[in-house]
């Protein structure tokens, strides 16, 4: 593996057992998928954008090692928020020690906490709001409808945010995605900050709900995309649990069972990085074998589960793919 860099060589040498071995196996399996001509879906749950995964994920996009993304509305917007308001973020290393009163004081300062990092409401949310609302209204005035991520792509590509950039643009995975018009699904977008803001304009009668394309339209888009791209296989790389993973993975049984397209191939690779405990009906903690019974994975699909922190593990796997 001489073409591999120091990080890859390090994990190959020292990551030999248990979760560590799973990291290397999953990385090699991902690479084998790409080498075999398969495409790859990456799903982003949690707060991976606020964790600044974009620093490496943007390069994964640029190097064509991911072909479609499924992410939460939070991950969609939080990468852009970090782009325009990075210097205003506040780190709280002692977050485990905060009292409810101290949490309230953060709220009063307009700081919304995600684990050890506070997102500044005024600089992040409001800075985006005035620009995105104009794009929503312009589309509606023209009788046009778009998906949530398409509106964000328009926002990024319009250049109106350039005055605010606070990080190197190459570290924004959303900008990298917008540049190549990366296919994306954003299930449950309505529960994000921008989704809430959009809903408030609908409630005020200033926008129509139909200007924003819906989750069902995301599913039908994904069904068409999967059908067109699955000849050589499509892998599924899941970071975290929840709707970002549950929504796209079920496109296969939907096509197979509900559309009765029995020639639909199963996902050709599956890896989940999750620290969810496998118990108590936890979807996020369901082991890959359970997905066989739901018609999502085949008996011989390469399956990996890494029970660890995605902020540690995902950059290592991406570094391996990038020969770092």
mmCIF file of C-alpha atoms in Angstrom:
data_model
loop_
_atom_site.group_PDB
_atom_site.id
_atom_site.type_symbol
_atom_site.label_atom_id
_atom_site.label_comp_id
_atom_site.label_asym_id
_atom_site.label_seq_id
_atom_site.Cartn_x
_atom_site.Cartn_y
_atom_site.Cartn_z
ATOM 1 C CA UNK A 1 0.000 0.000 0.000
ATOM 2 C CA UNK A 2 2.904 2.332 -0.809
ATOM 3 C CA UNK A 3 0.651 4.991 -2.339
ATOM 4 C CA UNK A 4 -0.971 5.527 1.039
ATOM 5 C CA UNK A 5 0.070 8.375 3.310
ATOM 6 C CA UNK A 6 1.140 8.400 6.937
ATOM 7 C CA UNK A 7 -2.362 8.370 8.460
ATOM 8 C CA UNK A 8 -3.438 5.368 6.403
ATOM 9 C CA UNK A 9 -0.220 3.507 7.156
ATOM 10 C CA UNK A 10 -0.653 4.268 10.860
ATOM 11 C CA UNK A 11 -4.149 2.778 11.077
ATOM 12 C CA UNK A 12 -3.149 -0.243 8.992
ATOM 13 C CA UNK A 13 -0.236 -0.892 11.365
ATOM 14 C CA UNK A 14 -1.917 -0.256 14.707
ATOM 15 C CA UNK A 15 -5.700 -0.620 14.217
ATOM 16 C CA UNK A 16 -5.807 -4.403 14.388
ATOM 17 C CA UNK A 17 -8.651 -5.504 16.680
ATOM 18 C CA UNK A 18 -12.209 -4.727 17.797
ATOM 19 C CA UNK A 19 -13.557 -1.312 16.751
ATOM 20 C CA UNK A 20 -10.126 -0.282 15.502
ATOM 21 C CA UNK A 21 -10.018 -3.211 13.078
ATOM 22 C CA UNK A 22 -13.547 -2.384 11.922
ATOM 23 C CA UNK A 23 -12.346 1.104 10.969
ATOM 24 C CA UNK A 24 -9.684 -0.336 8.643
ATOM 25 C CA UNK A 25 -11.980 -3.045 7.268
ATOM 26 C CA UNK A 26 -14.738 -0.519 6.539
ATOM 27 C CA UNK A 27 -12.280 1.874 4.878
ATOM 28 C CA UNK A 28 -10.881 -0.893 2.673
ATOM 29 C CA UNK A 29 -14.415 -2.048 1.856
ATOM 30 C CA UNK A 30 -15.416 1.509 0.867
ATOM 31 C CA UNK A 31 -12.332 1.790 -1.337
ATOM 32 C CA UNK A 32 -13.047 -1.595 -2.945
ATOM 33 C CA UNK A 33 -16.574 -0.417 -3.781
ATOM 34 C CA UNK A 34 -15.243 2.634 -5.597
ATOM 35 C CA UNK A 35 -12.583 0.599 -7.407
ATOM 36 C CA UNK A 36 -15.297 -1.795 -8.569
ATOM 37 C CA UNK A 37 -17.285 1.052 -10.108
ATOM 38 C CA UNK A 38 -19.923 1.304 -7.372
ATOM 39 C CA UNK A 39 -21.296 4.621 -6.230
ATOM 40 C CA UNK A 40 -21.543 5.618 -2.561
ATOM 41 C CA UNK A 41 -24.201 7.321 -0.472
ATOM 42 C CA UNK A 42 -22.994 9.032 2.694
ATOM 43 C CA UNK A 43 -25.567 9.885 5.355
ATOM 44 C CA UNK A 44 -24.803 12.591 7.915
ATOM 45 C CA UNK A 45 -26.728 12.604 11.183
ATOM 46 C CA UNK A 46 -26.035 14.433 14.419
ATOM 47 C CA UNK A 47 -24.094 17.674 14.238
ATOM 48 C CA UNK A 48 -21.279 16.618 11.930
ATOM 49 C CA UNK A 49 -21.198 20.012 10.200
ATOM 50 C CA UNK A 50 -20.740 21.838 13.503
ATOM 51 C CA UNK A 51 -18.027 19.260 14.268
ATOM 52 C CA UNK A 52 -16.356 20.709 11.132
ATOM 53 C CA UNK A 53 -16.346 17.453 9.193
ATOM 54 C CA UNK A 54 -16.371 19.685 6.110
ATOM 55 C CA UNK A 55 -12.608 20.157 6.492
ATOM 56 C CA UNK A 56 -12.127 16.647 5.097
ATOM 57 C CA UNK A 57 -15.557 15.774 3.661
ATOM 58 C CA UNK A 58 -15.314 18.634 1.149
ATOM 59 C CA UNK A 59 -12.229 16.953 -0.305
ATOM 60 C CA UNK A 60 -14.052 13.591 -0.428
ATOM 61 C CA UNK A 61 -16.676 15.346 -2.574
ATOM 62 C CA UNK A 62 -14.076 17.017 -4.784
ATOM 63 C CA UNK A 63 -12.312 13.682 -5.319
ATOM 64 C CA UNK A 64 -15.608 12.031 -6.394
ATOM 65 C CA UNK A 65 -15.629 9.505 -3.553
ATOM 66 C CA UNK A 66 -19.248 10.220 -2.620
ATOM 67 C CA UNK A 67 -22.043 10.437 -5.162
ATOM 68 C CA UNK A 68 -25.120 11.327 -3.125
ATOM 69 C CA UNK A 69 -25.614 12.654 0.405
ATOM 70 C CA UNK A 70 -28.477 12.177 2.823
ATOM 71 C CA UNK A 71 -28.316 14.624 5.694
ATOM 72 C CA UNK A 72 -30.467 16.261 8.301
ATOM 73 C CA UNK A 73 -31.593 19.843 7.842
ATOM 74 C CA UNK A 74 -29.236 20.760 10.686
ATOM 75 C CA UNK A 75 -26.184 19.430 8.831
ATOM 76 C CA UNK A 76 -27.329 21.163 5.639
ATOM 77 C CA UNK A 77 -27.443 24.602 7.261
ATOM 78 C CA UNK A 78 -24.779 24.281 9.961
ATOM 79 C CA UNK A 79 -21.959 23.917 7.437
ATOM 80 C CA UNK A 80 -23.034 27.223 5.878
ATOM 81 C CA UNK A 81 -23.426 28.830 9.308
ATOM 82 C CA UNK A 82 -19.876 27.817 10.191
ATOM 83 C CA UNK A 83 -18.729 29.343 6.900
ATOM 84 C CA UNK A 84 -20.224 32.760 7.665
ATOM 85 C CA UNK A 85 -19.989 32.998 11.454
ATOM 86 C CA UNK A 86 -17.048 30.830 12.548
ATOM 87 C CA UNK A 87 -15.321 33.493 14.657
ATOM 88 C CA UNK A 88 -18.505 34.057 16.675
ATOM 89 C CA UNK A 89 -18.830 30.413 17.750
ATOM 90 C CA UNK A 90 -18.055 29.817 21.412
ATOM 91 C CA UNK A 91 -16.418 26.664 22.686
ATOM 92 C CA UNK A 92 -17.523 25.363 26.088
ATOM 93 C CA UNK A 93 -14.981 22.684 27.072
ATOM 94 C CA UNK A 94 -16.607 22.246 30.509
ATOM 95 C CA UNK A 95 -20.081 21.636 29.027
ATOM 96 C CA UNK A 96 -20.642 18.609 31.273
ATOM 97 C CA UNK A 97 -20.478 20.853 34.347
ATOM 98 C CA UNK A 98 -23.047 23.455 33.255
ATOM 99 C CA UNK A 99 -26.053 24.037 35.497
ATOM 100 C CA UNK A 100 -29.511 24.680 34.023
ATOM 101 C CA UNK A 101 -29.066 28.339 35.011
ATOM 102 C CA UNK A 102 -25.781 28.562 33.079
ATOM 103 C CA UNK A 103 -27.475 26.936 30.067
ATOM 104 C CA UNK A 104 -30.196 29.610 30.272
ATOM 105 C CA UNK A 105 -27.544 32.321 30.362
ATOM 106 C CA UNK A 106 -26.117 30.943 27.091
ATOM 107 C CA UNK A 107 -29.584 31.192 25.548
ATOM 108 C CA UNK A 108 -29.923 34.803 26.703
ATOM 109 C CA UNK A 109 -26.632 35.570 24.919
ATOM 110 C CA UNK A 110 -28.028 34.034 21.724
ATOM 111 C CA UNK A 111 -25.741 31.012 21.985
ATOM 112 C CA UNK A 112 -27.328 27.666 21.109
ATOM 113 C CA UNK A 113 -25.192 24.801 22.425
ATOM 114 C CA UNK A 114 -24.276 21.639 20.512
ATOM 115 C CA UNK A 115 -22.227 19.588 22.997
ATOM 116 C CA UNK A 116 -19.073 21.722 23.470
ATOM 117 C CA UNK A 117 -19.814 24.314 20.778
ATOM 118 C CA UNK A 118 -22.295 27.178 20.808
ATOM 119 C CA UNK A 119 -23.753 28.438 17.531
ATOM 120 C CA UNK A 120 -24.268 32.232 17.586
ATOM 121 C CA UNK A 121 -27.886 32.882 16.662
ATOM 122 C CA UNK A 122 -27.510 36.455 15.434
ATOM 123 C CA UNK A 123 -24.450 35.958 13.255
ATOM 124 C CA UNK A 124 -25.346 32.471 12.008
ATOM 125 C CA UNK A 125 -29.121 32.089 11.660
ATOM 126 C CA UNK A 126 -30.117 35.701 11.071
ATOM 127 C CA UNK A 127 -27.219 36.394 8.712
ATOM 128 C CA UNK A 128 -28.462 33.596 6.455
ATOM 129 C CA UNK A 129 -32.148 34.360 6.937
ATOM 130 C CA UNK A 130 -32.352 37.656 5.058
ATOM 131 C CA UNK A 131 -30.620 36.182 2.009
ATOM 132 C CA UNK A 132 -32.376 32.805 1.888
ATOM 133 C CA UNK A 133 -35.829 34.371 2.352
ATOM 134 C CA UNK A 134 -35.214 36.536 -0.721
ATOM 135 C CA UNK A 135 -34.306 33.429 -2.737
ATOM 136 C CA UNK A 136 -37.449 31.624 -1.487
ATOM 137 C CA UNK A 137 -39.646 34.583 -2.406
ATOM 138 C CA UNK A 138 -38.020 35.069 -5.818
ATOM 139 C CA UNK A 139 -38.697 31.423 -6.648
ATOM 140 C CA UNK A 140 -42.299 31.680 -5.531
ATOM 141 C CA UNK A 141 -42.836 34.857 -7.561
ATOM 142 C CA UNK A 142 -41.656 32.946 -10.641
ATOM 143 C CA UNK A 143 -43.871 29.958 -9.816
ATOM 144 C CA UNK A 144 -40.786 27.799 -9.242
ATOM 145 C CA UNK A 145 -40.337 25.076 -6.626
ATOM 146 C CA UNK A 146 -37.079 23.613 -5.329
ATOM 147 C CA UNK A 147 -35.738 21.220 -2.709
ATOM 148 C CA UNK A 148 -34.219 22.616 0.522
ATOM 149 C CA UNK A 149 -30.672 21.768 -0.595
ATOM 150 C CA UNK A 150 -31.247 23.363 -4.010
ATOM 151 C CA UNK A 151 -32.145 26.644 -2.328
ATOM 152 C CA UNK A 152 -28.956 26.408 -0.256
ATOM 153 C CA UNK A 153 -26.923 25.705 -3.408
ATOM 154 C CA UNK A 154 -28.447 28.817 -4.996
ATOM 155 C CA UNK A 155 -27.531 30.829 -1.898
ATOM 156 C CA UNK A 156 -23.914 29.645 -1.961
ATOM 157 C CA UNK A 157 -23.427 29.994 -5.710
ATOM 158 C CA UNK A 158 -25.018 33.467 -5.826
ATOM 159 C CA UNK A 159 -22.011 34.944 -4.017
ATOM 160 C CA UNK A 160 -24.106 37.025 -1.598
ATOM 161 C CA UNK A 161 -22.449 35.332 1.388
ATOM 162 C CA UNK A 162 -18.856 35.987 0.285
ATOM 163 C CA UNK A 163 -18.763 39.199 2.344
ATOM 164 C CA UNK A 164 -19.167 37.065 5.486
ATOM 165 C CA UNK A 165 -16.758 34.165 4.856
ATOM 166 C CA UNK A 166 -14.771 33.376 8.006
ATOM 167 C CA UNK A 167 -13.161 30.065 7.034
ATOM 168 C CA UNK A 168 -11.346 28.876 3.934
ATOM 169 C CA UNK A 169 -14.055 28.104 1.367
ATOM 170 C CA UNK A 170 -12.388 24.765 0.591
ATOM 171 C CA UNK A 171 -13.362 23.603 4.109
ATOM 172 C CA UNK A 172 -17.104 23.955 3.396
ATOM 173 C CA UNK A 173 -18.540 20.646 2.218
ATOM 174 C CA UNK A 174 -21.778 22.364 1.165
ATOM 175 C CA UNK A 175 -19.860 24.693 -1.142
ATOM 176 C CA UNK A 176 -18.012 21.711 -2.624
ATOM 177 C CA UNK A 177 -21.376 19.978 -3.102
ATOM 178 C CA UNK A 178 -22.966 23.061 -4.671
ATOM 179 C CA UNK A 179 -20.115 23.379 -7.163
ATOM 180 C CA UNK A 180 -20.759 19.903 -8.584
ATOM 181 C CA UNK A 181 -24.534 19.967 -7.934
ATOM 182 C CA UNK A 182 -24.136 16.837 -5.799
ATOM 183 C CA UNK A 183 -27.412 14.891 -5.542
ATOM 184 C CA UNK A 184 -28.846 15.138 -2.050
ATOM 185 C CA UNK A 185 -31.833 14.201 0.075
ATOM 186 C CA UNK A 186 -32.649 16.100 3.266
ATOM 187 C CA UNK A 187 -35.401 14.156 5.051
ATOM 188 C CA UNK A 188 -37.266 15.920 7.843
ATOM 189 C CA UNK A 189 -35.848 19.299 6.795
ATOM 190 C CA UNK A 190 -38.817 20.959 8.500
ATOM 191 C CA UNK A 191 -37.318 20.446 11.970
ATOM 192 C CA UNK A 192 -34.173 22.460 11.180
ATOM 193 C CA UNK A 193 -33.740 26.146 11.993
ATOM 194 C CA UNK A 194 -34.251 27.138 8.338
ATOM 195 C CA UNK A 195 -37.239 24.780 8.186
ATOM 196 C CA UNK A 196 -38.728 26.509 11.216
ATOM 197 C CA UNK A 197 -38.079 29.921 9.652
ATOM 198 C CA UNK A 198 -39.719 28.809 6.386
ATOM 199 C CA UNK A 199 -42.734 27.520 8.346
ATOM 200 C CA UNK A 200 -43.025 30.890 10.115
ATOM 201 C CA UNK A 201 -43.306 32.657 6.740
ATOM 202 C CA UNK A 202 -45.983 30.163 5.693
ATOM 203 C CA UNK A 203 -47.888 30.853 8.931
ATOM 204 C CA UNK A 204 -47.632 34.611 8.251
ATOM 205 C CA UNK A 205 -49.001 34.070 4.742
ATOM 206 C CA UNK A 206 -45.809 35.362 3.096
ATOM 207 C CA UNK A 207 -44.825 32.056 1.461
ATOM 208 C CA UNK A 208 -46.671 28.985 0.231
ATOM 209 C CA UNK A 209 -45.695 25.630 1.711
ATOM 210 C CA UNK A 210 -45.616 24.180 -1.818
ATOM 211 C CA UNK A 211 -42.702 26.441 -2.849
ATOM 212 C CA UNK A 212 -40.527 23.996 -0.921
ATOM 213 C CA UNK A 213 -40.443 20.509 -2.387
ATOM 214 C CA UNK A 214 -41.417 17.829 0.107
ATOM 215 C CA UNK A 215 -40.064 14.673 1.692
ATOM 216 C CA UNK A 216 -42.186 12.500 -0.582
ATOM 217 C CA UNK A 217 -40.628 14.258 -3.569
ATOM 218 C CA UNK A 218 -37.198 13.571 -2.075
ATOM 219 C CA UNK A 219 -38.118 9.882 -1.848
ATOM 220 C CA UNK A 220 -39.325 9.702 -5.445
ATOM 221 C CA UNK A 221 -36.180 11.556 -6.595
ATOM 222 C CA UNK A 222 -34.068 9.054 -4.673
ATOM 223 C CA UNK A 223 -35.982 6.139 -6.196
ATOM 224 C CA UNK A 224 -35.230 7.409 -9.695
ATOM 225 C CA UNK A 225 -31.593 8.139 -8.829
ATOM 226 C CA UNK A 226 -31.111 4.683 -7.307
ATOM 227 C CA UNK A 227 -32.684 2.981 -10.314
ATOM 228 C CA UNK A 228 -30.461 4.893 -12.741
ATOM 229 C CA UNK A 229 -27.212 4.408 -10.787
ATOM 230 C CA UNK A 230 -27.351 0.926 -9.270
ATOM 231 C CA UNK A 231 -26.071 -1.164 -12.197
ATOM 232 C CA UNK A 232 -22.628 -1.465 -10.589
ATOM 233 C CA UNK A 233 -23.888 -1.198 -7.030
ATOM 234 C CA UNK A 234 -24.470 1.619 -4.557
ATOM 235 C CA UNK A 235 -22.896 1.512 -1.115
ATOM 236 C CA UNK A 236 -24.290 3.027 2.067
ATOM 237 C CA UNK A 237 -21.954 4.775 4.511
ATOM 238 C CA UNK A 238 -23.940 5.909 7.543
ATOM 239 C CA UNK A 239 -22.607 8.377 10.090
ATOM 240 C CA UNK A 240 -24.836 8.249 13.157
ATOM 241 C CA UNK A 241 -28.434 7.082 13.148
ATOM 242 C CA UNK A 242 -31.840 8.662 12.820
ATOM 243 C CA UNK A 243 -33.709 9.903 9.786
ATOM 244 C CA UNK A 244 -30.591 10.704 7.725
ATOM 245 C CA UNK A 245 -29.949 6.961 7.536
ATOM 246 C CA UNK A 246 -33.431 5.479 7.927
ATOM 247 C CA UNK A 247 -34.958 7.524 5.092
ATOM 248 C CA UNK A 248 -32.607 6.665 2.205
ATOM 249 C CA UNK A 249 -31.908 3.033 3.094
ATOM 250 C CA UNK A 250 -35.566 2.064 2.709
ATOM 251 C CA UNK A 251 -35.676 3.161 -0.947
ATOM 252 C CA UNK A 252 -34.583 -0.389 -1.827
ATOM 253 C CA UNK A 253 -37.472 -2.288 -0.193
ATOM 254 C CA UNK A 254 -39.829 0.417 -1.491
ATOM 255 C CA UNK A 255 -38.710 -0.210 -5.077
ATOM 256 C CA UNK A 256 -38.596 -3.990 -4.610
ATOM 257 C CA UNK A 257 -41.789 -4.526 -2.626
ATOM 258 C CA UNK A 258 -44.074 -1.552 -3.270
ATOM 259 C CA UNK A 259 -43.086 -0.873 -6.886
ATOM 260 C CA UNK A 260 -42.667 -4.634 -7.463
ATOM 261 C CA UNK A 261 -39.384 -4.018 -9.290
ATOM 262 C CA UNK A 262 -37.890 -7.314 -8.194
ATOM 263 C CA UNK A 263 -34.711 -6.743 -10.194
ATOM 264 C CA UNK A 264 -33.743 -3.859 -7.864
ATOM 265 C CA UNK A 265 -30.304 -4.629 -6.404
ATOM 266 C CA UNK A 266 -29.727 -4.438 -2.661
ATOM 267 C CA UNK A 267 -27.246 -1.929 -1.258
ATOM 268 C CA UNK A 268 -23.807 -3.280 -2.199
ATOM 269 C CA UNK A 269 -21.971 -2.176 0.976
ATOM 270 C CA UNK A 270 -23.090 -1.020 4.393
ATOM 271 C CA UNK A 271 -21.169 0.676 7.184
ATOM 272 C CA UNK A 272 -22.536 2.508 10.189
ATOM 273 C CA UNK A 273 -20.531 4.501 12.689
ATOM 274 C CA UNK A 274 -22.651 4.746 15.809
ATOM 275 C CA UNK A 275 -22.250 4.753 19.552
ATOM 276 C CA UNK A 276 -25.912 3.764 20.009
ATOM 277 C CA UNK A 277 -26.437 0.701 22.188
ATOM 278 C CA UNK A 278 -27.890 -2.279 20.347
ATOM 279 C CA UNK A 279 -31.009 -2.710 22.452
ATOM 280 C CA UNK A 280 -34.473 -1.424 23.409
ATOM 281 C CA UNK A 281 -35.771 -1.148 19.860
ATOM 282 C CA UNK A 282 -33.082 1.351 18.917
ATOM 283 C CA UNK A 283 -33.068 1.846 15.137
ATOM 284 C CA UNK A 284 -29.729 3.600 15.399
ATOM 285 C CA UNK A 285 -28.304 0.640 17.272
ATOM 286 C CA UNK A 286 -29.753 -2.072 15.044
ATOM 287 C CA UNK A 287 -27.000 -4.330 13.747
ATOM 288 C CA UNK A 288 -26.698 -4.640 9.950
ATOM 289 C CA UNK A 289 -28.019 -8.234 9.874
ATOM 290 C CA UNK A 290 -31.436 -6.968 10.985
ATOM 291 C CA UNK A 291 -31.593 -4.972 7.745
ATOM 292 C CA UNK A 292 -31.574 -8.242 5.770
ATOM 293 C CA UNK A 293 -35.049 -9.013 7.139
ATOM 294 C CA UNK A 294 -36.284 -5.644 5.829
ATOM 295 C CA UNK A 295 -35.048 -6.256 2.291
ATOM 296 C CA UNK A 296 -32.322 -3.621 2.467
ATOM 297 C CA UNK A 297 -29.136 -5.707 2.488
ATOM 298 C CA UNK A 298 -28.295 -9.046 0.911
ATOM 299 C CA UNK A 299 -26.804 -12.026 2.755
ATOM 300 C CA UNK A 300 -23.399 -11.346 1.196
ATOM 301 C CA UNK A 301 -23.394 -7.514 1.372
ATOM 302 C CA UNK A 302 -20.150 -6.375 3.069
ATOM 303 C CA UNK A 303 -21.347 -5.101 6.450
ATOM 304 C CA UNK A 304 -19.469 -3.096 9.048
ATOM 305 C CA UNK A 305 -20.507 -1.516 12.305
ATOM 306 C CA UNK A 306 -18.112 0.718 14.199
ATOM 307 C CA UNK A 307 -19.303 1.420 17.729
ATOM 308 C CA UNK A 308 -17.422 4.634 18.307
ATOM 309 C CA UNK A 309 -17.526 8.402 18.035
ATOM 310 C CA UNK A 310 -18.025 9.510 14.424
ATOM 311 C CA UNK A 311 -16.024 12.700 15.000
ATOM 312 C CA UNK A 312 -12.988 10.468 15.608
ATOM 313 C CA UNK A 313 -13.693 7.659 13.153
ATOM 314 C CA UNK A 314 -15.130 9.323 10.024
ATOM 315 C CA UNK A 315 -12.076 11.568 9.393
ATOM 316 C CA UNK A 316 -9.807 8.492 9.622
ATOM 317 C CA UNK A 317 -11.831 6.587 7.041
ATOM 318 C CA UNK A 318 -11.996 9.619 4.748
ATOM 319 C CA UNK A 319 -8.227 10.117 5.176
ATOM 320 C CA UNK A 320 -7.713 6.500 4.075
ATOM 321 C CA UNK A 321 -9.854 7.066 0.967
ATOM 322 C CA UNK A 322 -7.833 10.203 0.174
ATOM 323 C CA UNK A 323 -4.511 8.315 0.594
ATOM 324 C CA UNK A 324 -3.517 10.618 3.434
#
